[in-house]
Amino acid sequence: MVIQNVGCEPLGRFSEADAEFVYIRPFLGEPLPQNLDGWDALVVLGGPMAAYESGRSAFLGEEIALLGEAIAEDFPVLGVCLGSQLIAKAAGARVYAGPVRELGWGSVQLTEAAETDALFSGLPRELPVFQLHGDTFDLPRDAVRLAENSTYANQAFRIGGKVYGVQFHVEVVPGLAKSWVDEYADYLKTGGASGEEILRELDEKDKALRPVANTLIGRFLKL
C-alpha cells in the first residue's frame, strides 16, 4: 500500500523496485483501508501539509491511526518526509515547525546504530539526500536514531524491527526534482533556496542518489 498525500510526490525511483505498488490517494477522496489486513507493507509519502494540523486534512488523522496499528504490530512501514512525521506523531512524539527549512541537496550522517540496521548497514556514512521540509519532530520513545545532521538530529529512525521513518528524500528522480522546483517555487524562495541551483546539480546528484534509493527500497521490501 502506498499512501500518496499530494499529486507531485509519488514513489519516484522507489517505483522501479520489483513489487506491486497500490496507490491510495486520500487527497482525491480515495478511502483508506480500516486496517492492514491483506497488505504486505505500507509506504507513506510526503506532502506540504503538517502532521500536527490533521484537523485541516481529515485523512491525516486516519493515516495516523493506521500507522498506530502498524507500530503496534511491527508491520513493515516506510514513511518519507511527511510520512516520517506522521509515524512520529502516531508513536506519541511531538511534531512541530522547526526554526529553519532544509531545502534542496544536502547530506545526513548515519549513526553507529545504522551500521547493523537492516536497511542502512553498509551504506556510506555520509549519505546524499534531497530535503524539502520545515517541520521536525522529537525522537519517538523506544525509537532508534539512524541518521542525523547538524540542522535536525532526527533524520531517520526505526521503531521495533520494521517501522522506518526518513525525513529526507532519496527517491527523487530528475523529473520529480524539476516538478518540485516549479510546484514549491515560493516555498523554496522564501526559505532561501535556489531552484536554478537545484537543477544545475541535478545530473550529479541523481547519480549519487540512485544506488542509495535502490538499496533502501530493496531491503525494505525484503522485510
PDB file of N, CA and C in Angstrom, residues 36 39-42 65-78 87 91 117-119 141-144 157-165 220 222-223:
ATOM      1  N   LEU A  36      -4.813  -3.147   8.281  1.00  0.00           N
ATOM      2  CA  LEU A  36      -3.714  -3.588   7.423  1.00  0.00           C
ATOM      3  C   LEU A  36      -3.893  -5.004   6.905  1.00  0.00           C
ATOM      4  N   TRP A  39      -2.458  -6.736   3.400  1.00  0.00           N
ATOM      5  CA  TRP A  39      -1.347  -5.975   2.828  1.00  0.00           C
ATOM      6  C   TRP A  39      -0.010  -6.531   3.324  1.00  0.00           C
ATOM      7  N   ASP A  40       1.033  -6.364   2.510  1.00  0.00           N
ATOM      8  CA  ASP A  40       2.365  -6.838   2.887  1.00  0.00           C
ATOM      9  C   ASP A  40       3.214  -5.748   3.528  1.00  0.00           C
ATOM     10  N   ALA A  41       3.002  -4.504   3.110  1.00  0.00           N
ATOM     11  CA  ALA A  41       3.814  -3.398   3.604  1.00  0.00           C
ATOM     12  C   ALA A  41       3.094  -2.088   3.306  1.00  0.00           C
ATOM     13  N   LEU A  42       3.569  -1.026   3.932  1.00  0.00           N
ATOM     14  CA  LEU A  42       2.956   0.293   3.783  1.00  0.00           C
ATOM     15  C   LEU A  42       4.048   1.336   3.564  1.00  0.00           C
ATOM     16  N   ALA A  65      -3.883   6.940  12.601  1.00  0.00           N
ATOM     17  CA  ALA A  65      -4.495   5.778  13.245  1.00  0.00           C
ATOM     18  C   ALA A  65      -3.978   4.478  12.619  1.00  0.00           C
ATOM     19  N   LEU A  66      -3.871   4.459  11.300  1.00  0.00           N
ATOM     20  CA  LEU A  66      -3.378   3.265  10.612  1.00  0.00           C
ATOM     21  C   LEU A  66      -1.912   3.001  10.984  1.00  0.00           C
ATOM     22  N   LEU A  67      -1.137   4.068  11.096  1.00  0.00           N
ATOM     23  CA  LEU A  67       0.264   3.918  11.487  1.00  0.00           C
ATOM     24  C   LEU A  67       0.395   3.466  12.936  1.00  0.00           C
ATOM     25  N   GLY A  68      -0.525   3.882  13.769  1.00  0.00           N
ATOM     26  CA  GLY A  68      -0.517   3.392  15.145  1.00  0.00           C
ATOM     27  C   GLY A  68      -0.701   1.891  15.203  1.00  0.00           C
ATOM     28  N   GLU A  69      -1.587   1.380  14.346  1.00  0.00           N
ATOM     29  CA  GLU A  69      -1.776  -0.071  14.265  1.00  0.00           C
ATOM     30  C   GLU A  69      -0.507  -0.745  13.765  1.00  0.00           C
ATOM     31  N   ALA A  70       0.135  -0.132  12.761  1.00  0.00           N
ATOM     32  CA  ALA A  70       1.358  -0.708  12.204  1.00  0.00           C
ATOM     33  C   ALA A  70       2.455  -0.779  13.256  1.00  0.00           C
ATOM     34  N   ILE A  71       2.598   0.268  14.053  1.00  0.00           N
ATOM     35  CA  ILE A  71       3.611   0.280  15.105  1.00  0.00           C
ATOM     36  C   ILE A  71       3.336  -0.824  16.119  1.00  0.00           C
ATOM     37  N   ALA A  72       2.082  -0.971  16.500  1.00  0.00           N
ATOM     38  CA  ALA A  72       1.713  -1.986  17.486  1.00  0.00           C
ATOM     39  C   ALA A  72       1.997  -3.397  16.984  1.00  0.00           C
ATOM     40  N   GLU A  73       1.852  -3.598  15.667  1.00  0.00           N
ATOM     41  CA  GLU A  73       2.039  -4.920  15.076  1.00  0.00           C
ATOM     42  C   GLU A  73       3.456  -5.140  14.543  1.00  0.00           C
ATOM     43  N   ASP A  74       4.305  -4.096  14.582  1.00  0.00           N
ATOM     44  CA  ASP A  74       5.616  -4.121  13.930  1.00  0.00           C
ATOM     45  C   ASP A  74       5.461  -4.532  12.473  1.00  0.00           C
ATOM     46  N   PHE A  75       4.529  -3.879  11.814  1.00  0.00           N
ATOM     47  CA  PHE A  75       4.207  -4.101  10.404  1.00  0.00           C
ATOM     48  C   PHE A  75       5.163  -3.266   9.560  1.00  0.00           C
ATOM     49  N   PRO A  76       5.668  -3.785   8.440  1.00  0.00           N
ATOM     50  CA  PRO A  76       6.649  -3.034   7.649  1.00  0.00           C
ATOM     51  C   PRO A  76       6.096  -1.707   7.128  1.00  0.00           C
ATOM     52  N   VAL A  77       6.725  -0.616   7.542  1.00  0.00           N
ATOM     53  CA  VAL A  77       6.319   0.731   7.120  1.00  0.00           C
ATOM     54  C   VAL A  77       7.567   1.525   6.747  1.00  0.00           C
ATOM     55  N   LEU A  78       7.446   2.293   5.668  1.00  0.00           N
ATOM     56  CA  LEU A  78       8.461   3.269   5.306  1.00  0.00           C
ATOM     57  C   LEU A  78       7.769   4.610   5.120  1.00  0.00           C
ATOM     58  N   ILE A  87       4.512   9.056  11.331  1.00  0.00           N
ATOM     59  CA  ILE A  87       4.906   7.927  12.178  1.00  0.00           C
ATOM     60  C   ILE A  87       5.254   8.420  13.576  1.00  0.00           C
ATOM     61  N   ALA A  91       3.388   7.567  17.100  1.00  0.00           N
ATOM     62  CA  ALA A  91       4.126   6.962  18.215  1.00  0.00           C
ATOM     63  C   ALA A  91       4.100   7.827  19.472  1.00  0.00           C
ATOM     64  N   ASP A 117      21.897  -1.970  11.007  1.00  0.00           N
ATOM     65  CA  ASP A 117      20.476  -1.899  10.681  1.00  0.00           C
ATOM     66  C   ASP A 117      20.177  -2.635   9.375  1.00  0.00           C
ATOM     67  N   ALA A 118      18.975  -3.207   9.289  1.00  0.00           N
ATOM     68  CA  ALA A 118      18.593  -3.997   8.117  1.00  0.00           C
ATOM     69  C   ALA A 118      18.542  -3.178   6.838  1.00  0.00           C
ATOM     70  N   LEU A 119      18.224  -1.891   6.934  1.00  0.00           N
ATOM     71  CA  LEU A 119      18.138  -1.045   5.745  1.00  0.00           C
ATOM     72  C   LEU A 119      19.436  -0.296   5.461  1.00  0.00           C
ATOM     73  N   ARG A 141       9.619   7.586  21.575  1.00  0.00           N
ATOM     74  CA  ARG A 141      10.096   6.707  22.641  1.00  0.00           C
ATOM     75  C   ARG A 141      10.353   5.308  22.081  1.00  0.00           C
ATOM     76  N   ASP A 142      11.440   4.716  22.478  1.00  0.00           N
ATOM     77  CA  ASP A 142      11.856   3.382  22.049  1.00  0.00           C
ATOM     78  C   ASP A 142      12.323   3.336  20.593  1.00  0.00           C
ATOM     79  N   ALA A 143      12.404   4.491  19.927  1.00  0.00           N
ATOM     80  CA  ALA A 143      12.927   4.514  18.560  1.00  0.00           C
ATOM     81  C   ALA A 143      14.447   4.551  18.565  1.00  0.00           C
ATOM     82  N   VAL A 144      15.031   4.091  17.479  1.00  0.00           N
ATOM     83  CA  VAL A 144      16.477   4.109  17.295  1.00  0.00           C
ATOM     84  C   VAL A 144      16.806   5.133  16.212  1.00  0.00           C
ATOM     85  N   PHE A 157      14.868   7.072  11.524  1.00  0.00           N
ATOM     86  CA  PHE A 157      14.722   6.295  12.753  1.00  0.00           C
ATOM     87  C   PHE A 157      13.972   4.998  12.459  1.00  0.00           C
ATOM     88  N   ARG A 158      14.074   4.093  13.413  1.00  0.00           N
ATOM     89  CA  ARG A 158      13.357   2.826  13.341  1.00  0.00           C
ATOM     90  C   ARG A 158      12.647   2.586  14.657  1.00  0.00           C
ATOM     91  N   ILE A 159      11.420   2.116  14.571  1.00  0.00           N
ATOM     92  CA  ILE A 159      10.675   1.668  15.742  1.00  0.00           C
ATOM     93  C   ILE A 159      10.477   0.164  15.604  1.00  0.00           C
ATOM     94  N   GLY A 160      10.825  -0.583  16.624  1.00  0.00           N
ATOM     95  CA  GLY A 160      10.742  -2.035  16.506  1.00  0.00           C
ATOM     96  C   GLY A 160      11.739  -2.517  15.471  1.00  0.00           C
ATOM     97  N   GLY A 161      11.320  -3.490  14.679  1.00  0.00           N
ATOM     98  CA  GLY A 161      12.227  -4.020  13.663  1.00  0.00           C
ATOM     99  C   GLY A 161      11.878  -3.631  12.249  1.00  0.00           C
ATOM    100  N   LYS A 162      10.652  -3.063  12.032  1.00  0.00           N
ATOM    101  CA  LYS A 162      10.187  -2.896  10.653  1.00  0.00           C
ATOM    102  C   LYS A 162       9.541  -1.554  10.345  1.00  0.00           C
ATOM    103  N   VAL A 163       9.422  -0.671  11.302  1.00  0.00           N
ATOM    104  CA  VAL A 163       8.783   0.630  11.071  1.00  0.00           C
ATOM    105  C   VAL A 163       9.875   1.689  10.935  1.00  0.00           C
ATOM    106  N   TYR A 164       9.994   2.263   9.745  1.00  0.00           N
ATOM    107  CA  TYR A 164      11.056   3.216   9.443  1.00  0.00           C
ATOM    108  C   TYR A 164      10.494   4.568   9.024  1.00  0.00           C
ATOM    109  N   GLY A 165      11.126   5.629   9.510  1.00  0.00           N
ATOM    110  CA  GLY A 165      10.825   6.976   9.063  1.00  0.00           C
ATOM    111  C   GLY A 165      12.091   7.644   8.563  1.00  0.00           C
ATOM    112  N   PHE A 220      13.972  -2.790   2.195  1.00  0.00           N
ATOM    113  CA  PHE A 220      12.688  -2.640   2.868  1.00  0.00           C
ATOM    114  C   PHE A 220      11.707  -3.717   2.408  1.00  0.00           C
ATOM    115  N   LYS A 222      12.308  -6.604   1.434  1.00  0.00           N
ATOM    116  CA  LYS A 222      12.687  -7.917   1.957  1.00  0.00           C
ATOM    117  C   LYS A 222      12.172  -8.137   3.381  1.00  0.00           C
ATOM    118  N   LEU A 223      11.784  -7.055   4.055  1.00  0.00           N
ATOM    119  CA  LEU A 223      11.241  -7.196   5.410  1.00  0.00           C
ATOM    120  C   LEU A 223       9.902  -7.926   5.385  1.00  0.00           C
TER     121      LEU A 223
END
